[in-house]
Tab-separated table of N, CA and C in Angstrom:
chain	number	residue	atom	x	y	z
A	25	MET	N	101.655	121.982	87.134
A	25	MET	CA	101.825	120.731	87.486
A	25	MET	C	101.270	119.781	86.714
A	26	ALA	N	101.972	117.859	86.998
A	26	ALA	CA	100.996	117.346	85.968
A	26	ALA	C	100.535	116.399	86.113
A	27	SER	N	100.063	115.566	86.612
A	27	SER	CA	99.324	114.553	87.359
A	27	SER	C	100.502	113.453	87.579
A	28	ARG	N	101.488	113.222	87.181
A	28	ARG	CA	101.836	112.044	87.910
A	28	ARG	C	102.829	112.747	89.291
A	29	ARG	N	103.407	114.277	89.247
A	29	ARG	CA	104.399	114.642	90.169
A	29	ARG	C	104.435	114.918	91.168
A	30	LYS	N	102.488	115.920	90.573
A	30	LYS	CA	101.378	115.723	92.748
A	30	LYS	C	101.319	114.595	92.957
A	31	ALA	N	101.273	113.436	91.759
A	31	ALA	CA	100.779	112.253	92.411
A	31	ALA	C	102.672	110.970	93.624
A	32	ARG	N	103.458	111.901	92.875
A	32	ARG	CA	105.291	111.514	93.271
A	32	ARG	C	105.083	111.805	94.709
A	33	ILE	N	104.477	114.096	94.506
A	33	ILE	CA	104.961	114.078	95.441
A	33	ILE	C	103.620	113.633	96.677
A	34	LEU	N	103.080	113.896	96.421
A	34	LEU	CA	101.611	112.880	97.339
A	34	LEU	C	102.158	111.817	98.264
A	35	ALA	N	103.004	110.593	97.928
A	35	ALA	CA	103.675	108.946	97.829
A	35	ALA	C	105.151	110.093	99.040
A	36	PHE	N	105.810	111.237	98.940
A	36	PHE	CA	107.135	111.529	99.472
A	36	PHE	C	106.246	112.336	100.197
A	37	GLN	N	104.972	113.021	100.587
A	37	GLN	CA	104.659	112.177	102.320
A	37	GLN	C	103.995	112.233	102.727
A	38	ALA	N	102.882	111.198	102.229
A	38	ALA	CA	103.038	109.973	102.891
A	38	ALA	C	104.092	109.692	103.616
A	39	MET	N	105.748	108.283	102.843
A	39	MET	CA	106.394	107.727	103.590
A	39	MET	C	107.257	109.563	103.951
A	40	TYR	N	107.108	110.568	104.187
A	40	TYR	CA	107.012	111.269	105.151
A	40	TYR	C	106.667	110.305	106.268
A	41	ALA	N	105.458	111.345	106.449
A	41	ALA	CA	104.415	110.675	107.152
A	41	ALA	C	104.837	109.202	107.748
A	42	TRP	N	104.822	108.478	107.126
A	42	TRP	CA	104.971	107.004	107.640
A	42	TRP	C	106.344	106.548	108.414
A	43	ASP	N	107.042	107.273	107.790
A	43	ASP	CA	108.669	107.320	108.794
A	43	ASP	C	108.237	108.676	110.059
A	44	ALA	N	107.394	108.808	109.651
A	44	ALA	CA	108.701	111.059	110.719
A	44	ALA	C	107.641	110.168	111.681
A	45	SER	N	106.593	109.936	112.352
A	45	SER	CA	105.135	109.676	112.791
A	45	SER	C	104.826	108.706	112.835
A	46	ALA	N	104.857	107.683	112.724
A	46	ALA	CA	104.937	106.397	112.322
A	46	ALA	C	103.422	105.679	112.324
A	47	VAL	N	102.746	106.941	110.379
A	47	VAL	CA	101.270	106.777	110.971
A	47	VAL	C	100.930	104.859	110.012
A	48	PRO	N	100.162	105.024	110.470
A	48	PRO	CA	99.729	103.479	109.719
A	48	PRO	C	100.280	102.945	108.998
A	49	SER	N	99.902	101.688	108.110
A	49	SER	CA	100.285	102.290	106.206
A	49	SER	C	99.165	101.174	106.388
A	50	SER	N	98.173	100.704	106.722
A	50	SER	CA	96.408	101.621	105.573
A	50	SER	C	96.752	102.682	105.641
A	51	GLU	N	96.704	103.923	106.744
A	51	GLU	CA	96.296	104.887	106.846
A	51	GLU	C	96.002	105.271	105.858
A	52	LEU	N	97.528	105.275	105.517
A	52	LEU	CA	98.966	105.911	104.587
A	52	LEU	C	97.770	105.251	103.122
A	53	LEU	N	97.775	104.609	102.946
A	53	LEU	CA	96.920	104.402	101.261
A	53	LEU	C	95.542	104.415	101.581
A	54	SER	N	94.723	104.341	102.085
A	54	SER	CA	93.518	105.213	102.381
A	54	SER	C	94.196	106.794	101.861
A	55	PHE	N	94.645	107.449	101.848
A	55	PHE	CA	95.211	108.473	102.036
A	55	PHE	C	93.874	109.643	102.759
A	56	SER	N	93.273	109.017	103.433
A	56	SER	CA	92.299	109.702	104.368
A	56	SER	C	93.357	111.187	105.636
A	57	TRP	N	95.450	111.087	105.403
A	57	TRP	CA	95.078	112.198	106.143
A	57	TRP	C	95.227	113.257	105.405
A	58	LEU	N	94.950	113.175	103.399
A	58	LEU	CA	94.229	115.097	103.461
A	58	LEU	C	92.903	115.161	104.125
A	59	ALA	N	94.248	116.839	103.946
A	59	ALA	CA	92.964	117.466	103.595
A	59	ALA	C	90.882	117.235	103.645
A	60	GLU	N	90.021	117.144	103.317
A	60	GLU	CA	89.478	117.270	102.472
A	60	GLU	C	88.955	118.205	101.474
A	61	ASP	N	89.593	118.968	102.055
A	61	ASP	CA	89.481	120.645	100.772
A	61	ASP	C	91.688	120.680	99.937
A	62	SER	N	91.784	119.914	100.112
A	62	SER	CA	92.523	118.917	99.173
A	62	SER	C	92.920	119.132	97.762
A	63	ALA	N	93.550	119.450	96.785
A	63	ALA	CA	92.913	119.257	95.888
A	63	ALA	C	93.370	117.251	95.415
A	64	ALA	N	93.665	117.216	95.730
A	64	ALA	CA	94.514	115.727	95.933
A	64	ALA	C	93.579	114.952	96.691
A	65	SER	N	92.490	115.665	97.494
A	65	SER	CA	91.209	113.995	98.398
A	65	SER	C	90.759	113.469	97.236
A	66	ALA	N	89.878	114.937	96.579
A	66	ALA	CA	88.941	113.976	95.154
A	66	ALA	C	89.439	113.148	94.109
A	67	ASP	N	91.414	113.924	93.698
A	67	ASP	CA	91.535	112.915	92.721
A	67	ASP	C	92.139	111.187	93.158
A	68	GLU	N	90.787	110.324	92.426
A	68	GLU	CA	91.774	109.390	92.459
A	68	GLU	C	91.915	108.906	91.849
A	69	GLU	N	92.327	109.196	90.871
A	69	GLU	CA	92.865	109.058	89.491
A	69	GLU	C	94.930	109.121	90.065
A	70	LEU	N	95.045	110.385	91.175
A	70	LEU	CA	96.388	110.144	91.612
A	70	LEU	C	97.181	109.915	92.934
A	71	LYS	N	95.651	109.592	93.571
A	71	LYS	CA	96.159	108.809	94.727
A	71	LYS	C	96.275	107.553	94.399
A	72	ALA	N	95.807	106.624	93.663
A	72	ALA	CA	96.394	105.343	92.419
A	72	ALA	C	97.512	105.622	92.506
A	73	PHE	N	97.733	106.103	91.945
A	73	PHE	CA	99.371	106.505	91.281
A	73	PHE	C	100.603	105.530	92.768
A	74	ALA	N	100.298	106.770	93.694
A	74	ALA	CA	101.307	107.841	94.602
A	74	ALA	C	100.754	106.273	95.991
A	75	GLY	N	99.345	105.487	95.357
A	75	GLY	CA	99.459	105.022	96.459
A	75	GLY	C	100.383	103.005	95.739
A	76	LEU	N	100.420	102.987	94.397
A	76	LEU	CA	100.603	102.089	93.738
A	76	LEU	C	102.546	102.419	94.505
A	77	ILE	N	102.746	103.619	94.327
A	77	ILE	CA	104.549	103.950	94.687
A	77	ILE	C	104.441	103.648	96.243
A	78	VAL	N	103.611	104.612	97.944
A	78	VAL	CA	103.884	104.128	98.468
A	78	VAL	C	103.345	102.408	98.738
A	79	ALA	N	102.583	101.914	99.008
A	79	ALA	CA	102.764	100.733	98.735
A	79	ALA	C	103.981	99.538	98.472
A	80	GLY	N	104.362	99.452	97.412
A	80	GLY	CA	105.203	99.466	96.785
A	80	GLY	C	106.545	99.144	97.615
A	81	THR	N	106.403	100.661	98.043
A	81	THR	CA	108.280	100.846	98.658
A	81	THR	C	107.725	100.512	99.699
A	82	LEU	N	106.817	99.858	99.572
A	82	LEU	CA	105.912	99.465	101.756
A	82	LEU	C	107.266	98.078	101.758
A	83	GLU	N	106.083	97.608	101.161
A	83	GLU	CA	107.017	95.749	100.629
A	83	GLU	C	108.191	95.313	100.291
A	84	LYS	N	109.021	96.706	99.278
A	84	LYS	CA	110.860	96.412	99.203
A	84	LYS	C	111.022	96.947	100.105
A	85	LEU	N	110.618	97.997	101.145
A	85	LEU	CA	111.669	99.055	101.897
A	85	LEU	C	112.584	98.655	102.614
A	86	PRO	N	113.448	96.740	103.018
A	86	PRO	CA	115.015	96.321	103.134
A	86	PRO	C	115.451	96.465	101.001
A	87	GLU	N	115.647	96.312	100.801
A	87	GLU	CA	115.834	96.128	99.548
A	87	GLU	C	116.325	98.546	98.898
A	88	VAL	N	115.435	98.389	99.295
A	88	VAL	CA	114.801	99.497	98.877
A	88	VAL	C	116.536	100.955	99.718
A	89	ASP	N	115.774	100.388	101.194
A	89	ASP	CA	117.138	101.700	101.336
A	89	ASP	C	118.501	100.539	101.784
A	90	ALA	N	118.896	99.494	101.627
A	90	ALA	CA	119.812	98.981	101.136
A	90	ALA	C	120.719	99.124	100.156
A	91	LEU	N	120.142	99.509	98.896
A	91	LEU	CA	120.675	100.166	97.679
A	91	LEU	C	121.094	101.917	97.917
A	92	ILE	N	120.147	102.266	98.928
A	92	ILE	CA	120.034	103.715	99.470
A	92	ILE	C	121.330	103.632	99.843
A	93	ALA	N	121.643	103.108	101.541
A	93	ALA	CA	122.574	102.598	101.934
A	93	ALA	C	124.135	102.766	101.224
A	94	LYS	N	124.256	101.585	100.993
A	94	LYS	CA	125.678	101.835	100.292
A	94	LYS	C	125.696	102.846	98.690
A	95	HIS	N	124.843	103.687	98.475
A	95	HIS	CA	125.010	104.365	97.251
A	95	HIS	C	125.786	106.251	98.486
A	96	LEU	N	125.698	105.528	99.386
A	96	LEU	CA	126.340	106.776	100.418
A	96	LEU	C	128.034	107.263	100.387
A	97	GLN	N	127.754	108.421	100.180
A	97	GLN	CA	129.424	108.268	99.750
A	97	GLN	C	129.766	109.274	101.005
A	98	HIS	N	130.382	108.776	102.208
A	98	HIS	CA	130.821	109.538	103.349
A	98	HIS	C	129.644	110.409	105.107
A	99	TRP	N	129.025	109.038	104.185
A	99	TRP	CA	127.030	110.126	104.874
A	99	TRP	C	126.584	108.877	105.616
A	100	SER	N	126.399	108.249	107.120
A	100	SER	CA	125.426	107.250	107.786
A	100	SER	C	123.510	107.134	106.648
A	101	PHE	N	123.483	106.389	107.062
A	101	PHE	CA	121.584	105.860	106.309
A	101	PHE	C	121.137	106.880	107.931
A	102	GLU	N	121.905	106.643	109.207
A	102	GLU	CA	121.047	107.115	109.593
A	102	GLU	C	121.566	108.453	109.921
A	103	ARG	N	122.093	108.494	109.771
A	103	ARG	CA	122.027	111.022	109.357
A	103	ARG	C	121.057	111.705	108.945
A	104	LEU	N	121.166	110.680	107.534
A	104	LEU	CA	120.246	111.044	107.019
A	104	LEU	C	118.189	111.632	107.191
A	105	LYS	N	118.297	113.247	106.729
A	105	LYS	CA	117.280	114.387	106.854
A	105	LYS	C	115.601	113.097	106.269
A	106	LYS	N	115.170	113.193	107.688
A	106	LYS	CA	113.874	112.787	106.893
A	106	LYS	C	113.612	112.814	105.607
A	107	VAL	N	113.427	114.488	105.302
A	107	VAL	CA	112.959	114.037	104.033
A	107	VAL	C	113.578	113.511	102.717
A	108	ASP	N	114.589	113.293	102.810
A	108	ASP	CA	115.319	113.206	101.966
A	108	ASP	C	115.797	111.620	101.802
A	109	LEU	N	115.648	110.958	103.160
A	109	LEU	CA	115.138	110.023	103.339
A	109	LEU	C	114.099	109.768	101.715
A	110	ALA	N	112.472	109.836	102.441
A	110	ALA	CA	111.228	109.813	101.880
A	110	ALA	C	111.146	109.703	99.919
A	111	ILE	N	112.473	110.698	100.085
A	111	ILE	CA	112.274	111.494	98.625
A	111	ILE	C	113.240	109.684	97.985
A	112	LEU	N	113.996	109.884	98.387
A	112	LEU	CA	115.353	108.510	97.937
A	112	LEU	C	114.744	107.535	97.639
A	113	ARG	N	113.602	106.555	99.334
A	113	ARG	CA	113.257	105.596	98.908
A	113	ARG	C	111.622	105.892	97.657
A	114	ILE	N	111.258	106.585	97.314
A	114	ILE	CA	110.655	106.724	96.428
A	114	ILE	C	111.125	106.832	94.738
A	115	ALA	N	111.436	106.882	94.699
A	115	ALA	CA	112.609	107.625	93.936
A	115	ALA	C	113.335	105.632	93.870
A	116	VAL	N	113.630	105.445	94.355
A	116	VAL	CA	114.999	104.401	94.220
A	116	VAL	C	113.861	102.833	93.941
A	117	TYR	N	112.435	103.254	94.168
A	117	TYR	CA	111.822	101.987	94.362
A	117	TYR	C	110.813	101.787	92.902
A	118	SER	N	110.969	103.785	93.026
A	118	SER	CA	110.904	103.495	90.397
A	118	SER	C	112.471	103.108	89.596
A	119	LEU	N	113.116	103.544	90.370
A	119	LEU	CA	114.186	103.205	89.651
A	119	LEU	C	114.078	101.914	89.111
A	120	VAL	N	114.390	100.746	90.617
A	120	VAL	CA	114.729	98.978	90.734
A	120	VAL	C	112.566	98.576	90.456
A	121	PHE	N	111.843	98.524	90.779
A	121	PHE	CA	111.070	97.945	89.931
A	121	PHE	C	109.452	98.718	89.422
A	122	GLN	N	109.761	99.686	88.738
A	122	GLN	CA	109.465	100.619	88.172
A	122	GLN	C	110.240	101.037	86.844
A	123	ARG	N	110.250	99.530	86.272
A	123	ARG	CA	111.641	99.602	84.758
A	123	ARG	C	110.471	100.625	83.510
A	124	ASP	N	109.409	101.248	83.728
A	124	ASP	CA	108.457	101.253	82.687
A	124	ASP	C	108.461	102.871	82.996
A	125	ILE	N	108.879	103.231	83.023
A	125	ILE	CA	109.192	104.331	83.522
A	125	ILE	C	110.157	105.078	83.391
A	126	ALA	N	110.408	105.204	82.527
A	126	ALA	CA	112.069	106.681	82.015
A	126	ALA	C	112.690	106.577	83.278
A	127	ALA	N	114.194	106.253	83.859
A	127	ALA	CA	114.457	106.578	85.039
A	127	ALA	C	115.282	108.008	84.878
A	128	GLN	N	115.124	108.781	84.305
A	128	GLN	CA	116.244	110.089	84.704
A	128	GLN	C	114.150	111.481	84.267
A	129	ILE	N	112.931	110.735	83.843
A	129	ILE	CA	112.441	110.879	84.454
A	129	ILE	C	112.162	110.492	85.736
A	130	THR	N	112.548	110.320	86.418
A	130	THR	CA	112.091	109.240	87.913
A	130	THR	C	113.394	110.114	88.964
A	131	ILE	N	114.483	110.664	88.261
A	131	ILE	CA	115.132	110.766	89.569
A	131	ILE	C	115.260	112.893	89.004
A	132	ASP	N	114.883	113.193	87.671
A	132	ASP	CA	114.631	114.754	87.327
A	132	ASP	C	113.710	114.881	88.665
A	133	GLU	N	111.669	114.043	88.566
A	133	GLU	CA	111.234	114.299	89.438
A	133	GLU	C	111.414	114.546	90.845
A	134	ALA	N	112.262	113.382	91.350
A	134	ALA	CA	113.018	113.472	92.399
A	134	ALA	C	113.555	114.134	92.635
A	135	ILE	N	114.271	115.185	91.944
A	135	ILE	CA	115.385	116.853	92.045
A	135	ILE	C	114.519	117.192	92.376
A	136	GLU	N	113.029	117.420	91.559
A	136	GLU	CA	112.418	118.246	91.937
A	136	GLU	C	112.071	119.073	93.152
A	137	ILE	N	111.370	117.598	93.174
A	137	ILE	CA	111.024	117.582	95.048
A	137	ILE	C	112.020	117.644	95.928
A	138	ALA	N	112.156	117.675	96.252
A	138	ALA	CA	114.413	117.856	96.636
A	138	ALA	C	114.155	119.259	96.752
A	139	LYS	N	113.861	119.547	95.115
A	139	LYS	CA	113.632	121.469	95.918
A	139	LYS	C	112.836	122.749	96.461
A	140	GLU	N	111.774	121.815	95.809
A	140	GLU	CA	110.747	122.122	97.138
A	140	GLU	C	109.961	122.294	98.435
A	141	PHE	N	110.978	120.467	98.756
A	141	PHE	CA	110.320	120.598	100.065
A	141	PHE	C	111.779	120.620	101.235
A	142	GLY	N	113.300	120.030	100.014
A	142	GLY	CA	114.424	119.635	100.993
A	142	GLY	C	115.756	120.806	101.143
A	143	ALA	N	115.980	120.566	101.834
A	143	ALA	CA	117.158	121.454	102.100
A	143	ALA	C	117.133	121.812	100.470
A	144	GLU	N	118.386	123.540	101.508
A	144	GLU	CA	118.758	124.162	100.313
A	144	GLU	C	119.773	122.941	98.588
A	145	ASP	N	120.949	122.119	100.145
A	145	ASP	CA	121.168	121.654	99.256
A	145	ASP	C	120.624	120.516	99.202
A	146	SER	N	119.850	119.489	99.096
A	146	SER	CA	119.799	117.994	98.866
A	146	SER	C	119.426	118.039	97.517
A	147	TYR	N	118.876	118.949	96.826
A	147	TYR	CA	118.894	118.086	95.480
A	147	TYR	C	120.626	117.350	94.851
A	148	ARG	N	121.058	118.204	95.017
A	148	ARG	CA	122.006	117.457	95.035
A	148	ARG	C	123.299	116.294	94.918
A	149	PHE	N	122.770	116.348	95.976
A	149	PHE	CA	122.949	114.775	97.413
A	149	PHE	C	121.903	113.961	96.384
A	150	ILE	N	120.915	114.552	96.502
A	150	ILE	CA	119.591	112.990	95.776
A	150	ILE	C	120.131	112.538	94.798
A	151	ASN	N	120.311	113.719	94.193
A	151	ASN	CA	121.105	113.957	92.363
A	151	ASN	C	122.016	112.638	92.075
A	152	GLY	N	122.952	112.527	92.902
A	152	GLY	CA	123.926	111.740	93.312
A	152	GLY	C	123.322	110.227	93.506
A	153	VAL	N	123.549	110.327	94.636
A	153	VAL	CA	122.873	109.229	94.649
A	153	VAL	C	121.694	108.206	93.699
A	154	LEU	N	121.080	109.644	93.248
A	154	LEU	CA	119.748	108.373	92.339
A	154	LEU	C	120.803	108.058	91.624
A	155	ASP	N	122.133	108.942	91.036
A	155	ASP	CA	123.106	108.828	89.189
A	155	ASP	C	123.766	107.050	90.485
A	156	ALA	N	124.300	107.503	91.315
A	156	ALA	CA	124.768	105.787	91.828
A	156	ALA	C	123.796	104.873	91.245
A	157	VAL	N	122.518	104.540	91.937
A	157	VAL	CA	121.502	103.707	92.243
A	157	VAL	C	121.622	103.582	90.071
A	158	TRP	N	121.515	104.603	89.436
A	158	TRP	CA	121.030	104.477	88.278
A	158	TRP	C	122.547	102.761	87.561
A	159	LYS	N	123.382	103.624	87.607
A	159	LYS	CA	124.972	102.751	86.859
A	159	LYS	C	124.942	102.342	87.562
A	160	GLU	N	124.196	101.740	89.255
A	160	GLU	CA	124.665	100.293	89.484
A	160	GLU	C	123.415	99.580	88.304
A	161	LEU	N	122.498	99.824	88.103
A	161	LEU	CA	121.466	99.091	87.952
A	161	LEU	C	121.766	98.974	86.151
A	162	GLY	N	122.517	99.481	85.905
A	162	GLY	CA	122.695	99.619	84.293
A	162	GLY	C	122.428	100.176	83.444
A	163	ALA	N	122.634	101.333	84.193
A	163	ALA	CA	122.105	102.623	82.753
A	163	ALA	C	122.669	102.366	81.655
């Protein structure tokens, strides 16, 4: 697995932890919640990239959440599963604010994370929302 994907998974896990259990952002960004024996705990480059995603997502959260909410069809923001929301947040942040990363890479990575961590059909839902966001941004 490429290190950028591992970093995105780490960012997803951090955002999920933040939303599900109110882990303080300072603790999120230090990644002190990682198990010491995990491969990610020793990889500073991986944590740095994940930290950029998490910090940026938290900084731009109102804008990110507004874009997500705008593109939910027949669904309310409040009903989103926390796993799906965490994936959408980091992906929408990347689409909007990390324009040096190809949109297709961001969307593909989000789909793969959803397949691994989300419900059976989460990846389809996430793909639909991200595609709509990307089209609005002027794909």
